[in-house]
Amino acid sequence: MDWIAGMWAVFRKDLRVELRTRYALNSLLLFVLGSLLLVLFAVGPQPLTARVQSALLWIVMLFAASIGLGRSFVAEQEQGTVLLLQLNTRPSMVFAGKLLFNLLTVGLLTGLAAGAFLFLLNVEVPAPGLLGLALALGAVGLAGATTLLAALVARAARKGPLLPVLLLPLLIPLLVAGTSATRKALAGLPWIQAQDELLTLIGFAGATISASVVLFDYIWHE
Amino acid sequence: MEIRIFVLLPLREYCTMPVASPVVNPRLYRLVRAAVILVLTGVIVAGLLGEIPQLDILEQSARNLYFHVPMWFTLMVATIISAYHSVRYLRSGDRMRDIRAREAAWLALLFGLLGIVTGMVWARFTWYVSSGQWWNFDPKQSMAAVLLLIYGAYFVLRDSIEDPDTKGRIAAVYNLFAVATMPFLLYIIPRQLPSLHPGGEGNPAFSQTDLAPAMRWIFYPSVLGFIGLFWLLYTQRVRLAWVQEQLRDEPEL
């Protein structure tokens, strides 16, 4: 119980700090909308195939996540609150709380990106359940991979575009399985046809989160 | 009142003597070097001049098997060694482990690049003679390129941190985190997509029928020879890095 309370406290703290300024959420929101509009202008009015649509949607999502999610640990470093957290909580609580917060952020981001995308490009979805599940599993994998790497990047002296450089090659499996499942959902194929992709997404989320749990201690301790 | 006692030590105690490198046993090194020279010379001569089965499409390009495939075996060995030393570094904090992980990663990058280049040449003159295409979306080829990107990112991450201990720890964590996603990159995703390589669509990567008996006599020594070559380069680079480290700590040496 103690552990869950600690995790919840870290999550609540992050949420409260975020709601004070809404800096991360608003910038992420505008980034997603801006890049979607760019896509819209770049492809023009002709209808796109399901393959191109799913590819564009996932690319916008991955780039938004790789730019927006680095904040969580960098902010702690900048405000000098790392020591406070290290003294008062166990590393796994910090990791779980941050993961939960990132999960919420990625969930909002994914929902917004997918909704705006479907609305702007006027896409019909014959299998909404499959699309929702593929995006949800993709969001979990994305949050799992990003949380640990954000903690890594916060330790680096020269940050710059470090998070996307570290993150994007690791996300290729997620991208391949996610776009494939999304394409099948947009083409209206039955669930059983997307079985491989969904299992890969579950496996990727599981592998990244378990590896993060094991490795996080080594980053967090000085 | 404070009393200070000065003890005079013999002069040689003051300047640290250069220690023999702990990296490798020199006799073992010379033995492996001789074996690698012999085996790889044999592989190059026999590989280019020996008998191979005449198959359609492949024809003489089948000889590339002796050079392209061992690169991937070596890459795998280098990846495993790098990950192993990263784990040991996180456990012990021994600088030597970090050096070993770094040098193995560097050689993984080198052998991966060679594997991609040999594979590209092979595909160009086997499958794309008519179109003249050099790069094709083959899942294994593209995933190998991603693997190189990951190791590239590993070195960028190393360069972004100043303090050697933090650098070693953070780089080791990234290395191991990347290893956790590698099964997807190398085994799961490539088998879900159609591929030119053997082992597409769920088959094992290398089956009995893919390799003619006569070719085994060159192929297996070639694999061992290139892994041996990797070991030689690896120990040399680790020794060099160790010496540089000593010099940085003790500039008078």
PDB file of C-alpha atoms in Angstrom, chain B residues 43-240:
ATOM      1  CA  VAL B  43      38.849 -18.735 -46.716  1.00  0.00           C
ATOM      2  CA  ILE B  44      39.664 -15.959 -49.182  1.00  0.00           C
ATOM      3  CA  VAL B  45      41.567 -18.271 -51.554  1.00  0.00           C
ATOM      4  CA  ALA B  46      39.152 -21.201 -51.315  1.00  0.00           C
ATOM      5  CA  GLY B  47      36.125 -18.909 -51.264  1.00  0.00           C
ATOM      6  CA  LEU B  48      37.059 -17.178 -54.486  1.00  0.00           C
ATOM      7  CA  LEU B  49      38.535 -20.182 -56.339  1.00  0.00           C
ATOM      8  CA  GLY B  50      36.772 -23.212 -54.849  1.00  0.00           C
ATOM      9  CA  GLU B  51      33.976 -25.270 -56.317  1.00  0.00           C
ATOM     10  CA  ILE B  52      30.434 -24.068 -55.683  1.00  0.00           C
ATOM     11  CA  PRO B  53      27.118 -25.527 -56.867  1.00  0.00           C
ATOM     12  CA  GLN B  54      25.891 -23.812 -60.022  1.00  0.00           C
ATOM     13  CA  LEU B  55      22.437 -22.415 -59.282  1.00  0.00           C
ATOM     14  CA  ASP B  56      20.221 -20.185 -61.381  1.00  0.00           C
ATOM     15  CA  ILE B  57      20.137 -16.496 -60.439  1.00  0.00           C
ATOM     16  CA  LEU B  58      22.739 -16.945 -57.679  1.00  0.00           C
ATOM     17  CA  GLU B  59      25.520 -18.306 -59.926  1.00  0.00           C
ATOM     18  CA  GLN B  60      28.942 -17.044 -58.805  1.00  0.00           C
ATOM     19  CA  SER B  61      27.457 -14.547 -56.364  1.00  0.00           C
ATOM     20  CA  ALA B  62      26.832 -17.450 -53.951  1.00  0.00           C
ATOM     21  CA  ARG B  63      30.481 -17.002 -52.927  1.00  0.00           C
ATOM     22  CA  ASN B  64      29.374 -13.916 -51.013  1.00  0.00           C
ATOM     23  CA  LEU B  65      27.886 -16.307 -48.457  1.00  0.00           C
ATOM     24  CA  TYR B  66      31.399 -16.775 -47.072  1.00  0.00           C
ATOM     25  CA  PHE B  67      31.778 -13.047 -46.435  1.00  0.00           C
ATOM     26  CA  HIS B  68      28.299 -11.607 -45.905  1.00  0.00           C
ATOM     27  CA  VAL B  69      26.854 -14.081 -43.396  1.00  0.00           C
ATOM     28  CA  PRO B  70      29.909 -14.195 -41.051  1.00  0.00           C
ATOM     29  CA  MET B  71      29.564 -10.408 -40.665  1.00  0.00           C
ATOM     30  CA  TRP B  72      26.167 -10.962 -39.034  1.00  0.00           C
ATOM     31  CA  PHE B  73      27.457 -13.696 -36.761  1.00  0.00           C
ATOM     32  CA  THR B  74      30.255 -11.357 -35.707  1.00  0.00           C
ATOM     33  CA  LEU B  75      27.788  -8.498 -35.188  1.00  0.00           C
ATOM     34  CA  MET B  76      25.719 -10.727 -32.906  1.00  0.00           C
ATOM     35  CA  VAL B  77      28.805 -11.764 -30.931  1.00  0.00           C
ATOM     36  CA  ALA B  78      29.874  -8.122 -30.582  1.00  0.00           C
ATOM     37  CA  THR B  79      26.370  -7.101 -29.448  1.00  0.00           C
ATOM     38  CA  ILE B  80      26.263  -9.851 -26.836  1.00  0.00           C
ATOM     39  CA  ILE B  81      29.761  -8.987 -25.538  1.00  0.00           C
ATOM     40  CA  SER B  82      28.855  -5.299 -25.343  1.00  0.00           C
ATOM     41  CA  ALA B  83      25.645  -6.048 -23.432  1.00  0.00           C
ATOM     42  CA  TYR B  84      27.453  -8.471 -21.102  1.00  0.00           C
ATOM     43  CA  HIS B  85      30.059  -5.892 -20.149  1.00  0.00           C
ATOM     44  CA  SER B  86      27.357  -3.246 -19.690  1.00  0.00           C
ATOM     45  CA  VAL B  87      25.654  -5.505 -17.143  1.00  0.00           C
ATOM     46  CA  ARG B  88      28.964  -6.099 -15.380  1.00  0.00           C
ATOM     47  CA  TYR B  89      29.661  -2.351 -15.378  1.00  0.00           C
ATOM     48  CA  LEU B  90      26.343  -1.572 -13.702  1.00  0.00           C
ATOM     49  CA  ARG B  91      27.130  -4.214 -11.090  1.00  0.00           C
ATOM     50  CA  SER B  92      30.730  -3.260 -10.341  1.00  0.00           C
ATOM     51  CA  GLY B  93      31.421   0.258 -11.646  1.00  0.00           C
ATOM     52  CA  ASP B  94      34.794  -0.978 -12.948  1.00  0.00           C
ATOM     53  CA  ARG B  95      36.080   1.402 -15.651  1.00  0.00           C
ATOM     54  CA  MET B  96      37.512  -1.507 -17.628  1.00  0.00           C
ATOM     55  CA  ARG B  97      34.021  -2.939 -18.145  1.00  0.00           C
ATOM     56  CA  ASP B  98      32.844   0.337 -19.614  1.00  0.00           C
ATOM     57  CA  ILE B  99      35.807   0.396 -22.001  1.00  0.00           C
ATOM     58  CA  ARG B 100      35.049  -3.164 -23.087  1.00  0.00           C
ATOM     59  CA  ALA B 101      31.355  -2.420 -23.666  1.00  0.00           C
ATOM     60  CA  ARG B 102      32.258   0.679 -25.678  1.00  0.00           C
ATOM     61  CA  GLU B 103      34.831  -1.012 -27.879  1.00  0.00           C
ATOM     62  CA  ALA B 104      32.556  -4.005 -28.556  1.00  0.00           C
ATOM     63  CA  ALA B 105      29.791  -1.574 -29.560  1.00  0.00           C
ATOM     64  CA  TRP B 106      32.202   0.241 -31.864  1.00  0.00           C
ATOM     65  CA  LEU B 107      33.136  -3.009 -33.574  1.00  0.00           C
ATOM     66  CA  ALA B 108      29.472  -4.027 -33.811  1.00  0.00           C
ATOM     67  CA  LEU B 109      28.969  -0.795 -35.732  1.00  0.00           C
ATOM     68  CA  LEU B 110      31.906  -1.626 -38.026  1.00  0.00           C
ATOM     69  CA  PHE B 111      30.881  -5.220 -38.740  1.00  0.00           C
ATOM     70  CA  GLY B 112      27.235  -4.190 -39.163  1.00  0.00           C
ATOM     71  CA  LEU B 113      28.293  -1.638 -41.764  1.00  0.00           C
ATOM     72  CA  LEU B 114      30.356  -4.276 -43.580  1.00  0.00           C
ATOM     73  CA  GLY B 115      27.399  -6.677 -43.422  1.00  0.00           C
ATOM     74  CA  ILE B 116      25.094  -4.086 -44.963  1.00  0.00           C
ATOM     75  CA  VAL B 117      27.575  -3.217 -47.712  1.00  0.00           C
ATOM     76  CA  THR B 118      28.251  -6.858 -48.640  1.00  0.00           C
ATOM     77  CA  GLY B 119      24.517  -7.570 -48.554  1.00  0.00           C
ATOM     78  CA  MET B 120      23.744  -4.555 -50.714  1.00  0.00           C
ATOM     79  CA  VAL B 121      26.259  -5.625 -53.347  1.00  0.00           C
ATOM     80  CA  TRP B 122      24.937  -9.175 -53.280  1.00  0.00           C
ATOM     81  CA  ALA B 123      21.306  -8.115 -53.716  1.00  0.00           C
ATOM     82  CA  ARG B 124      22.195  -5.600 -56.430  1.00  0.00           C
ATOM     83  CA  PHE B 125      23.879  -8.217 -58.644  1.00  0.00           C
ATOM     84  CA  THR B 126      21.479 -11.055 -57.885  1.00  0.00           C
ATOM     85  CA  TRP B 127      17.968  -9.669 -57.766  1.00  0.00           C
ATOM     86  CA  TYR B 128      18.113  -6.134 -59.115  1.00  0.00           C
ATOM     87  CA  VAL B 129      20.359  -6.545 -62.155  1.00  0.00           C
ATOM     88  CA  SER B 130      17.607  -5.228 -64.415  1.00  0.00           C
ATOM     89  CA  SER B 131      16.520  -2.289 -62.270  1.00  0.00           C
ATOM     90  CA  GLY B 132      19.963  -1.359 -60.945  1.00  0.00           C
ATOM     91  CA  GLN B 133      18.462  -0.807 -57.484  1.00  0.00           C
ATOM     92  CA  TRP B 134      20.878  -0.619 -54.538  1.00  0.00           C
ATOM     93  CA  TRP B 135      18.464  -0.324 -51.632  1.00  0.00           C
ATOM     94  CA  ASN B 136      15.256  -2.244 -51.351  1.00  0.00           C
ATOM     95  CA  PHE B 137      12.813  -2.478 -48.487  1.00  0.00           C
ATOM     96  CA  ASP B 138      13.969  -5.820 -47.243  1.00  0.00           C
ATOM     97  CA  PRO B 139      13.038  -6.075 -43.547  1.00  0.00           C
ATOM     98  CA  LYS B 140      16.340  -7.593 -42.424  1.00  0.00           C
ATOM     99  CA  GLN B 141      18.350  -5.031 -44.349  1.00  0.00           C
ATOM    100  CA  SER B 142      16.330  -2.124 -42.968  1.00  0.00           C
ATOM    101  CA  MET B 143      16.330  -3.509 -39.435  1.00  0.00           C
ATOM    102  CA  ALA B 144      20.114  -3.857 -39.620  1.00  0.00           C
ATOM    103  CA  ALA B 145      20.296  -0.187 -40.584  1.00  0.00           C
ATOM    104  CA  VAL B 146      18.176   0.585 -37.507  1.00  0.00           C
ATOM    105  CA  LEU B 147      20.580  -1.426 -35.355  1.00  0.00           C
ATOM    106  CA  LEU B 148      23.428   0.739 -36.633  1.00  0.00           C
ATOM    107  CA  LEU B 149      21.369   3.849 -35.794  1.00  0.00           C
ATOM    108  CA  ILE B 150      20.957   2.555 -32.237  1.00  0.00           C
ATOM    109  CA  TYR B 151      24.696   2.122 -31.811  1.00  0.00           C
ATOM    110  CA  GLY B 152      25.200   5.547 -33.393  1.00  0.00           C
ATOM    111  CA  ALA B 153      22.805   6.975 -30.785  1.00  0.00           C
ATOM    112  CA  TYR B 154      24.793   5.123 -28.092  1.00  0.00           C
ATOM    113  CA  PHE B 155      27.924   7.035 -29.070  1.00  0.00           C
ATOM    114  CA  VAL B 156      26.061  10.359 -29.333  1.00  0.00           C
ATOM    115  CA  LEU B 157      24.756   9.752 -25.815  1.00  0.00           C
ATOM    116  CA  ARG B 158      28.278   9.019 -24.569  1.00  0.00           C
ATOM    117  CA  ASP B 159      29.528  12.271 -26.060  1.00  0.00           C
ATOM    118  CA  SER B 160      26.783  14.279 -24.394  1.00  0.00           C
ATOM    119  CA  ILE B 161      28.020  13.483 -20.857  1.00  0.00           C
ATOM    120  CA  GLU B 162      31.240  14.758 -19.301  1.00  0.00           C
ATOM    121  CA  ASP B 163      31.699  12.877 -16.038  1.00  0.00           C
ATOM    122  CA  PRO B 164      33.198   9.442 -16.832  1.00  0.00           C
ATOM    123  CA  ASP B 165      31.229   7.516 -14.184  1.00  0.00           C
ATOM    124  CA  THR B 166      27.875   9.004 -15.139  1.00  0.00           C
ATOM    125  CA  LYS B 167      28.782   8.514 -18.779  1.00  0.00           C
ATOM    126  CA  GLY B 168      29.519   4.841 -18.266  1.00  0.00           C
ATOM    127  CA  ARG B 169      26.386   4.205 -16.248  1.00  0.00           C
ATOM    128  CA  ILE B 170      23.981   6.076 -18.525  1.00  0.00           C
ATOM    129  CA  ALA B 171      25.505   4.523 -21.655  1.00  0.00           C
ATOM    130  CA  ALA B 172      25.263   1.044 -20.117  1.00  0.00           C
ATOM    131  CA  VAL B 173      21.591   1.596 -19.298  1.00  0.00           C
ATOM    132  CA  TYR B 174      20.858   2.733 -22.858  1.00  0.00           C
ATOM    133  CA  ASN B 175      22.781  -0.233 -24.256  1.00  0.00           C
ATOM    134  CA  LEU B 176      20.765  -2.696 -22.176  1.00  0.00           C
ATOM    135  CA  PHE B 177      17.477  -0.956 -22.907  1.00  0.00           C
ATOM    136  CA  ALA B 178      18.253  -1.209 -26.626  1.00  0.00           C
ATOM    137  CA  VAL B 179      19.082  -4.893 -26.191  1.00  0.00           C
ATOM    138  CA  ALA B 180      15.616  -5.396 -24.674  1.00  0.00           C
ATOM    139  CA  THR B 181      14.004  -4.142 -27.899  1.00  0.00           C
ATOM    140  CA  MET B 182      16.397  -5.959 -30.234  1.00  0.00           C
ATOM    141  CA  PRO B 183      14.477  -9.271 -30.383  1.00  0.00           C
ATOM    142  CA  PHE B 184      11.615  -7.330 -31.982  1.00  0.00           C
ATOM    143  CA  LEU B 185      13.951  -5.709 -34.441  1.00  0.00           C
ATOM    144  CA  LEU B 186      15.878  -8.817 -35.433  1.00  0.00           C
ATOM    145  CA  TYR B 187      13.495 -11.742 -34.989  1.00  0.00           C
ATOM    146  CA  ILE B 188       9.840 -10.797 -34.578  1.00  0.00           C
ATOM    147  CA  ILE B 189       9.192  -8.015 -37.093  1.00  0.00           C
ATOM    148  CA  PRO B 190      11.347  -9.444 -39.955  1.00  0.00           C
ATOM    149  CA  ARG B 191       9.434 -12.721 -39.762  1.00  0.00           C
ATOM    150  CA  GLN B 192       6.090 -10.981 -40.157  1.00  0.00           C
ATOM    151  CA  LEU B 193       7.087  -9.317 -43.411  1.00  0.00           C
ATOM    152  CA  PRO B 194       7.989 -10.873 -46.764  1.00  0.00           C
ATOM    153  CA  SER B 195      11.761 -10.931 -47.254  1.00  0.00           C
ATOM    154  CA  LEU B 196      14.425 -11.926 -49.738  1.00  0.00           C
ATOM    155  CA  HIS B 197      16.461 -13.517 -46.976  1.00  0.00           C
ATOM    156  CA  PRO B 198      16.032 -17.120 -45.979  1.00  0.00           C
ATOM    157  CA  GLY B 199      13.935 -17.124 -42.829  1.00  0.00           C
ATOM    158  CA  GLY B 200      11.186 -14.792 -44.055  1.00  0.00           C
ATOM    159  CA  GLU B 201       7.611 -15.572 -43.018  1.00  0.00           C
ATOM    160  CA  GLY B 202       8.315 -17.701 -40.002  1.00  0.00           C
ATOM    161  CA  ASN B 203      11.005 -20.087 -41.262  1.00  0.00           C
ATOM    162  CA  PRO B 204      14.157 -20.652 -39.286  1.00  0.00           C
ATOM    163  CA  ALA B 205      16.889 -18.369 -40.528  1.00  0.00           C
ATOM    164  CA  PHE B 206      19.168 -20.997 -41.965  1.00  0.00           C
ATOM    165  CA  SER B 207      17.941 -24.476 -42.823  1.00  0.00           C
ATOM    166  CA  GLN B 208      19.624 -27.667 -43.982  1.00  0.00           C
ATOM    167  CA  THR B 209      18.781 -27.088 -47.611  1.00  0.00           C
ATOM    168  CA  ASP B 210      20.254 -23.608 -47.837  1.00  0.00           C
ATOM    169  CA  LEU B 211      23.856 -24.691 -47.615  1.00  0.00           C
ATOM    170  CA  ALA B 212      25.484 -27.234 -49.930  1.00  0.00           C
ATOM    171  CA  PRO B 213      27.758 -29.724 -48.098  1.00  0.00           C
ATOM    172  CA  ALA B 214      30.843 -28.594 -50.039  1.00  0.00           C
ATOM    173  CA  MET B 215      30.272 -25.003 -48.943  1.00  0.00           C
ATOM    174  CA  ARG B 216      30.143 -25.874 -45.258  1.00  0.00           C
ATOM    175  CA  TRP B 217      33.881 -26.557 -45.252  1.00  0.00           C
ATOM    176  CA  ILE B 218      34.559 -22.965 -46.112  1.00  0.00           C
ATOM    177  CA  PHE B 219      31.567 -21.321 -44.463  1.00  0.00           C
ATOM    178  CA  TYR B 220      32.088 -22.508 -40.883  1.00  0.00           C
ATOM    179  CA  PRO B 221      35.838 -21.703 -40.801  1.00  0.00           C
ATOM    180  CA  SER B 222      34.976 -18.316 -42.248  1.00  0.00           C
ATOM    181  CA  VAL B 223      32.535 -17.623 -39.413  1.00  0.00           C
ATOM    182  CA  LEU B 224      35.163 -18.625 -36.859  1.00  0.00           C
ATOM    183  CA  GLY B 225      37.844 -16.648 -38.692  1.00  0.00           C
ATOM    184  CA  PHE B 226      35.858 -13.429 -38.700  1.00  0.00           C
ATOM    185  CA  ILE B 227      34.882 -13.864 -35.055  1.00  0.00           C
ATOM    186  CA  GLY B 228      38.595 -14.368 -34.342  1.00  0.00           C
ATOM    187  CA  LEU B 229      39.391 -11.220 -36.305  1.00  0.00           C
ATOM    188  CA  PHE B 230      36.824  -9.389 -34.208  1.00  0.00           C
ATOM    189  CA  TRP B 231      38.485 -10.680 -31.052  1.00  0.00           C
ATOM    190  CA  LEU B 232      41.897  -9.443 -32.202  1.00  0.00           C
ATOM    191  CA  LEU B 233      40.584  -5.984 -33.059  1.00  0.00           C
ATOM    192  CA  TYR B 234      38.592  -5.896 -29.846  1.00  0.00           C
ATOM    193  CA  THR B 235      41.498  -6.738 -27.553  1.00  0.00           C
ATOM    194  CA  GLN B 236      43.764  -4.283 -29.378  1.00  0.00           C
ATOM    195  CA  ARG B 237      41.237  -1.478 -29.063  1.00  0.00           C
ATOM    196  CA  VAL B 238      40.603  -2.262 -25.403  1.00  0.00           C
ATOM    197  CA  ARG B 239      44.351  -2.230 -24.718  1.00  0.00           C
ATOM    198  CA  LEU B 240      44.728   1.072 -26.528  1.00  0.00           C
TER     199      LEU B 240
END
